[in-house]
Amino acid sequence: MQQKSCPIKAPAAAEAPEPATVPEPVPAAAAAPAKAGIDWPRKGRIRFVVTRGEGEQGMLIGESTHTWRYDDGRYALRTVTETTGLVALFREVRIVQSSEGVVGPEGLVPQTFEVERKGKPAEGVRFDWSSGKAALTVGGQLRREVALTPGAQDILSQIYQMGLVGAAARLEMMIATGKNYGRYAYEAVGDETLATPFGELRTWHVKTPALPGEQAMELWLASDYRNLPVRIRFIDRKGEVFDQNAVELEIDGARPAAQEK
């Protein structure tokens, strides 16, 4: 019996949605110091499995591991996304994203962002809040400068920033990806119970509008686990769906949730 061939793409985190291009905004003021009361774990790790397609048509293509540290008002986030199993035999993909910065009164204030892909020059963003400018780079060389606005994020930090800012009917923020800088608009879908390998979780579901021919992202943030992401769904411009579902969650050294063997 012949098996149907299917082109292999990179796992979901490798293809972050590009924000819409907008006129450069008014520069932001420098970030304020961290405020007491930001409830974010000092360290943690979330492991996701990555599938391509929906429902029974979904195909396991890889995994993505998120790790972070938060200490003395500073944070460091890192994700490693790679193909696994048979998919890796046909196309080995490994993408590393990192974001570092401080935690201010309104949440994460990124200072540097970088994404590394095998065989390609690293892309990055340097946030200079004192001058109100961000430098987008490729291979360490300046690509262009953009004006910052308060609350601006990189494509990685924005996932965790959504959990820190709390529930809102709509939230807009400027996002830097390394290639582009533009506006994201998240809309609330509402409270949802999400079935996971380690039981049902109460989540807050948010998404960017899915416009024809545009990329879109959805996040499910676990209410009982400090609004950490437990599902990340990405739809590319062709309508292809990439889904990341958490199978392991570690917070401050404890493992409150792990896939049952």
Coordinates of C-alpha atoms in Angstrom, one line a residue:
M1 CA 0.0 0.0 0.0
Q2 CA 1.4 3.4 -1.0
Q3 CA 1.6 6.0 1.6
K4 CA 0.6 9.6 0.8
S5 CA 3.6 11.9 0.7
C6 CA 3.4 15.1 2.5
P7 CA 5.9 18.1 2.3
I8 CA 7.7 18.6 5.5
K9 CA 7.8 22.0 7.1
A10 CA 9.5 23.4 10.2
P11 CA 7.7 23.0 13.5
A12 CA 5.2 25.8 14.4
A13 CA 7.5 28.0 16.5
A14 CA 9.8 28.3 13.5
E15 CA 7.2 30.2 11.6
A16 CA 6.0 33.0 13.9
P17 CA 3.3 35.2 12.5
E18 CA 4.6 38.5 11.0
P19 CA 2.9 41.6 12.4
A20 CA 1.2 44.1 10.1
T21 CA 3.4 46.9 8.9
V22 CA 2.3 50.3 10.4
P23 CA 3.9 53.8 10.5
E24 CA 6.6 54.1 13.1
P25 CA 5.2 55.2 16.4
V26 CA 6.3 57.9 18.9
P27 CA 9.3 56.8 20.9
A28 CA 8.8 55.3 24.3
A29 CA 10.2 56.4 27.6
A30 CA 12.8 54.3 29.4
A31 CA 11.5 51.3 31.3
A32 CA 10.6 51.7 35.0
P33 CA 11.9 49.3 37.6
A34 CA 10.0 46.1 38.4
K35 CA 7.0 46.4 40.6
A36 CA 6.2 44.1 43.5
G37 CA 3.3 41.8 42.7
I38 CA 4.4 40.5 39.3
D39 CA 3.4 36.8 39.7
W40 CA 5.8 34.9 37.5
P41 CA 7.7 31.7 38.5
R42 CA 11.4 32.2 39.1
K43 CA 12.2 29.4 36.7
G44 CA 10.3 26.9 34.6
R45 CA 10.1 24.6 31.7
I46 CA 7.2 23.7 29.3
R47 CA 7.6 20.9 26.8
F48 CA 5.2 20.9 23.8
V49 CA 4.6 18.4 21.1
V50 CA 4.1 20.0 17.6
T51 CA 1.6 18.7 15.1
R52 CA 0.9 19.9 11.5
G53 CA -2.8 19.8 10.4
E54 CA -6.0 19.4 12.3
G55 CA -7.9 16.6 14.0
E56 CA -7.2 13.1 12.6
Q57 CA -5.2 14.7 9.8
G58 CA -2.7 16.1 12.3
M59 CA 0.8 14.7 11.9
L60 CA 3.4 14.8 14.7
I61 CA 6.4 16.7 13.4
G62 CA 8.4 17.7 16.4
E63 CA 8.6 19.3 19.8
S64 CA 9.3 22.6 21.4
T65 CA 10.8 23.3 24.8
H66 CA 10.4 26.6 26.6
T67 CA 12.6 27.5 29.5
W68 CA 12.9 30.7 31.6
R69 CA 14.6 32.3 34.6
Y70 CA 13.4 35.4 36.5
D71 CA 15.6 36.8 39.2
D72 CA 16.4 40.2 40.6
G73 CA 14.1 42.0 38.2
R74 CA 15.6 40.4 35.1
Y75 CA 14.3 37.6 32.9
A76 CA 15.7 35.2 30.3
L77 CA 13.4 33.2 28.0
R78 CA 14.6 30.5 25.5
T79 CA 12.8 28.1 23.2
V80 CA 14.3 25.2 21.3
T81 CA 12.0 23.8 18.5
E82 CA 13.1 20.8 16.4
T83 CA 11.7 18.1 14.2
T84 CA 11.7 14.6 15.7
G85 CA 11.3 11.0 14.6
L86 CA 10.8 10.1 11.0
V87 CA 10.2 13.8 10.1
A88 CA 13.7 14.6 11.3
L89 CA 15.2 11.9 9.0
F90 CA 13.8 13.8 6.0
R91 CA 14.3 17.3 7.2
E92 CA 16.3 18.1 10.3
V93 CA 15.1 21.5 11.7
R94 CA 16.3 23.2 14.8
I95 CA 15.3 26.8 15.8
V96 CA 16.5 28.5 18.9
Q97 CA 14.8 31.7 20.1
S98 CA 16.0 33.8 23.1
S99 CA 14.6 36.9 24.8
E100 CA 16.2 38.8 27.7
G101 CA 15.3 41.9 29.6
V102 CA 13.8 43.3 32.7
V103 CA 10.4 43.0 34.4
G104 CA 8.7 46.4 34.8
P105 CA 5.4 47.6 36.3
E106 CA 3.5 46.4 33.2
G107 CA 5.3 43.1 32.7
L108 CA 8.2 42.1 30.4
V109 CA 10.4 44.8 29.0
P110 CA 12.7 43.0 26.4
Q111 CA 16.2 44.3 25.8
T112 CA 17.5 41.7 23.3
F113 CA 16.0 39.0 21.1
E114 CA 17.6 36.5 18.8
V115 CA 16.5 33.6 16.6
E116 CA 19.0 31.1 15.2
R117 CA 18.2 28.7 12.4
K118 CA 20.6 26.0 11.1
G119 CA 22.4 27.3 8.0
K120 CA 21.1 30.8 8.2
P121 CA 22.4 34.1 9.7
A122 CA 21.0 34.8 13.2
E123 CA 18.3 37.5 13.3
G124 CA 17.9 39.7 16.3
V125 CA 16.5 42.8 17.9
R126 CA 18.2 45.2 20.3
F127 CA 15.8 47.3 22.3
D128 CA 17.2 50.7 23.4
W129 CA 14.5 52.1 25.7
S130 CA 16.6 55.1 26.7
S131 CA 16.7 56.3 23.1
G132 CA 13.2 54.9 22.2
K133 CA 14.7 52.9 19.3
A134 CA 15.0 49.2 18.4
A135 CA 17.6 47.9 16.0
L136 CA 16.6 44.9 13.8
T137 CA 19.7 42.9 12.8
V138 CA 20.7 40.0 10.6
G139 CA 24.1 38.3 11.0
G140 CA 25.0 41.0 13.5
Q141 CA 24.5 43.7 10.9
L142 CA 21.9 46.4 11.2
R143 CA 18.8 45.8 9.0
R144 CA 16.9 48.9 10.1
E145 CA 15.9 50.9 13.2
V146 CA 12.3 51.4 14.4
A147 CA 10.7 53.6 17.1
L148 CA 9.6 51.9 20.3
T149 CA 6.3 52.4 22.1
P150 CA 5.5 51.4 25.7
G151 CA 4.7 47.7 26.0
A152 CA 6.5 46.7 22.8
Q153 CA 7.6 43.0 22.8
D154 CA 9.5 40.5 20.7
I155 CA 7.8 37.5 19.2
L156 CA 8.7 35.2 22.1
S157 CA 8.2 37.5 25.1
Q158 CA 4.7 38.5 23.9
I159 CA 3.5 34.9 24.6
Y160 CA 4.4 35.3 28.3
Q161 CA 3.4 39.0 28.4
M162 CA -0.1 38.0 27.6
G163 CA -0.2 35.9 30.7
L164 CA 1.1 38.7 32.9
V165 CA -1.2 41.4 31.8
G166 CA -4.3 39.5 32.7
A167 CA -7.7 39.1 31.1
A168 CA -8.8 41.8 28.6
A169 CA -11.4 41.9 25.9
R170 CA -8.8 43.2 23.4
L171 CA -5.1 44.0 23.7
E172 CA -2.8 45.6 21.1
M173 CA 1.0 45.6 21.2
M174 CA 3.9 46.3 18.9
I175 CA 5.9 43.2 18.1
A176 CA 9.5 42.8 16.7
T177 CA 10.4 39.5 15.0
G178 CA 13.9 40.2 13.8
K179 CA 12.6 40.8 10.3
N180 CA 9.6 43.0 11.0
Y181 CA 8.0 45.3 13.5
G182 CA 4.3 45.9 13.6
R183 CA 1.1 45.8 15.5
Y184 CA -0.6 42.7 16.9
A185 CA -4.2 42.8 18.2
Y186 CA -5.3 40.0 20.5
E187 CA -9.0 39.4 21.1
A188 CA -10.4 37.4 24.0
V189 CA -12.3 34.2 23.1
G190 CA -13.0 33.6 26.8
D191 CA -12.6 30.9 29.5
E192 CA -12.3 27.4 28.2
T193 CA -11.6 23.9 29.6
L194 CA -8.8 22.4 27.7
A195 CA -8.2 18.6 27.6
T196 CA -4.5 17.8 28.1
P197 CA -2.5 14.7 28.5
F198 CA -2.3 15.5 32.3
G199 CA -6.0 16.2 32.7
E200 CA -8.5 19.1 32.1
L201 CA -7.2 22.6 32.7
R202 CA -9.0 25.9 33.1
T203 CA -7.6 28.3 30.5
W204 CA -8.0 31.8 29.1
H205 CA -8.2 31.6 25.3
V206 CA -7.0 34.6 23.2
K207 CA -6.4 35.0 19.5
T208 CA -5.4 37.4 16.7
P209 CA -8.1 37.9 14.0
A210 CA -7.8 35.2 11.3
L211 CA -8.1 37.4 8.1
P212 CA -8.0 35.7 4.7
G213 CA -4.4 35.4 3.4
E214 CA -3.0 36.5 6.8
Q215 CA -1.2 34.6 9.6
A216 CA -2.9 34.1 12.9
M217 CA -2.0 32.9 16.4
E218 CA -4.1 31.5 19.3
L219 CA -3.0 31.1 22.9
W220 CA -4.5 29.0 25.7
L221 CA -3.2 30.3 29.1
A222 CA -3.6 28.0 32.2
S223 CA -5.5 29.8 34.9
D224 CA -4.3 27.5 37.7
Y225 CA -0.7 27.7 36.6
R226 CA -0.1 31.5 36.6
N227 CA -1.4 31.9 33.1
L228 CA 1.4 30.0 31.5
P229 CA 0.8 28.9 27.9
V230 CA -0.3 25.3 27.5
R231 CA -1.4 25.4 23.8
I232 CA -0.1 27.6 21.0
R233 CA -1.9 27.4 17.6
F234 CA -0.5 29.0 14.5
I235 CA -2.1 29.4 11.1
D236 CA 0.1 30.4 8.2
R237 CA -0.9 32.5 5.1
K238 CA -1.8 29.3 3.2
G239 CA -4.2 28.2 6.0
E240 CA -1.8 25.5 7.2
V241 CA -2.2 24.8 11.0
F242 CA 0.6 24.1 13.4
D243 CA -0.4 23.2 16.9
Q244 CA 1.8 23.1 20.0
N245 CA 0.3 21.2 23.0
A246 CA 2.0 21.1 26.4
V247 CA 2.9 17.6 27.6
E248 CA 5.1 18.6 30.5
L249 CA 5.1 21.6 32.8
E250 CA 7.7 22.4 35.5
I251 CA 7.4 25.5 37.8
D252 CA 10.1 26.5 40.3
G253 CA 11.6 23.0 40.2
A254 CA 8.3 21.2 40.8
R255 CA 6.4 19.3 38.2
P256 CA 2.7 19.9 38.8
A257 CA 1.8 18.5 35.4
A258 CA 3.4 15.8 33.2
Q259 CA 2.1 13.5 30.5
E260 CA 0.9 10.2 31.9
K261 CA 3.0 7.3 30.7

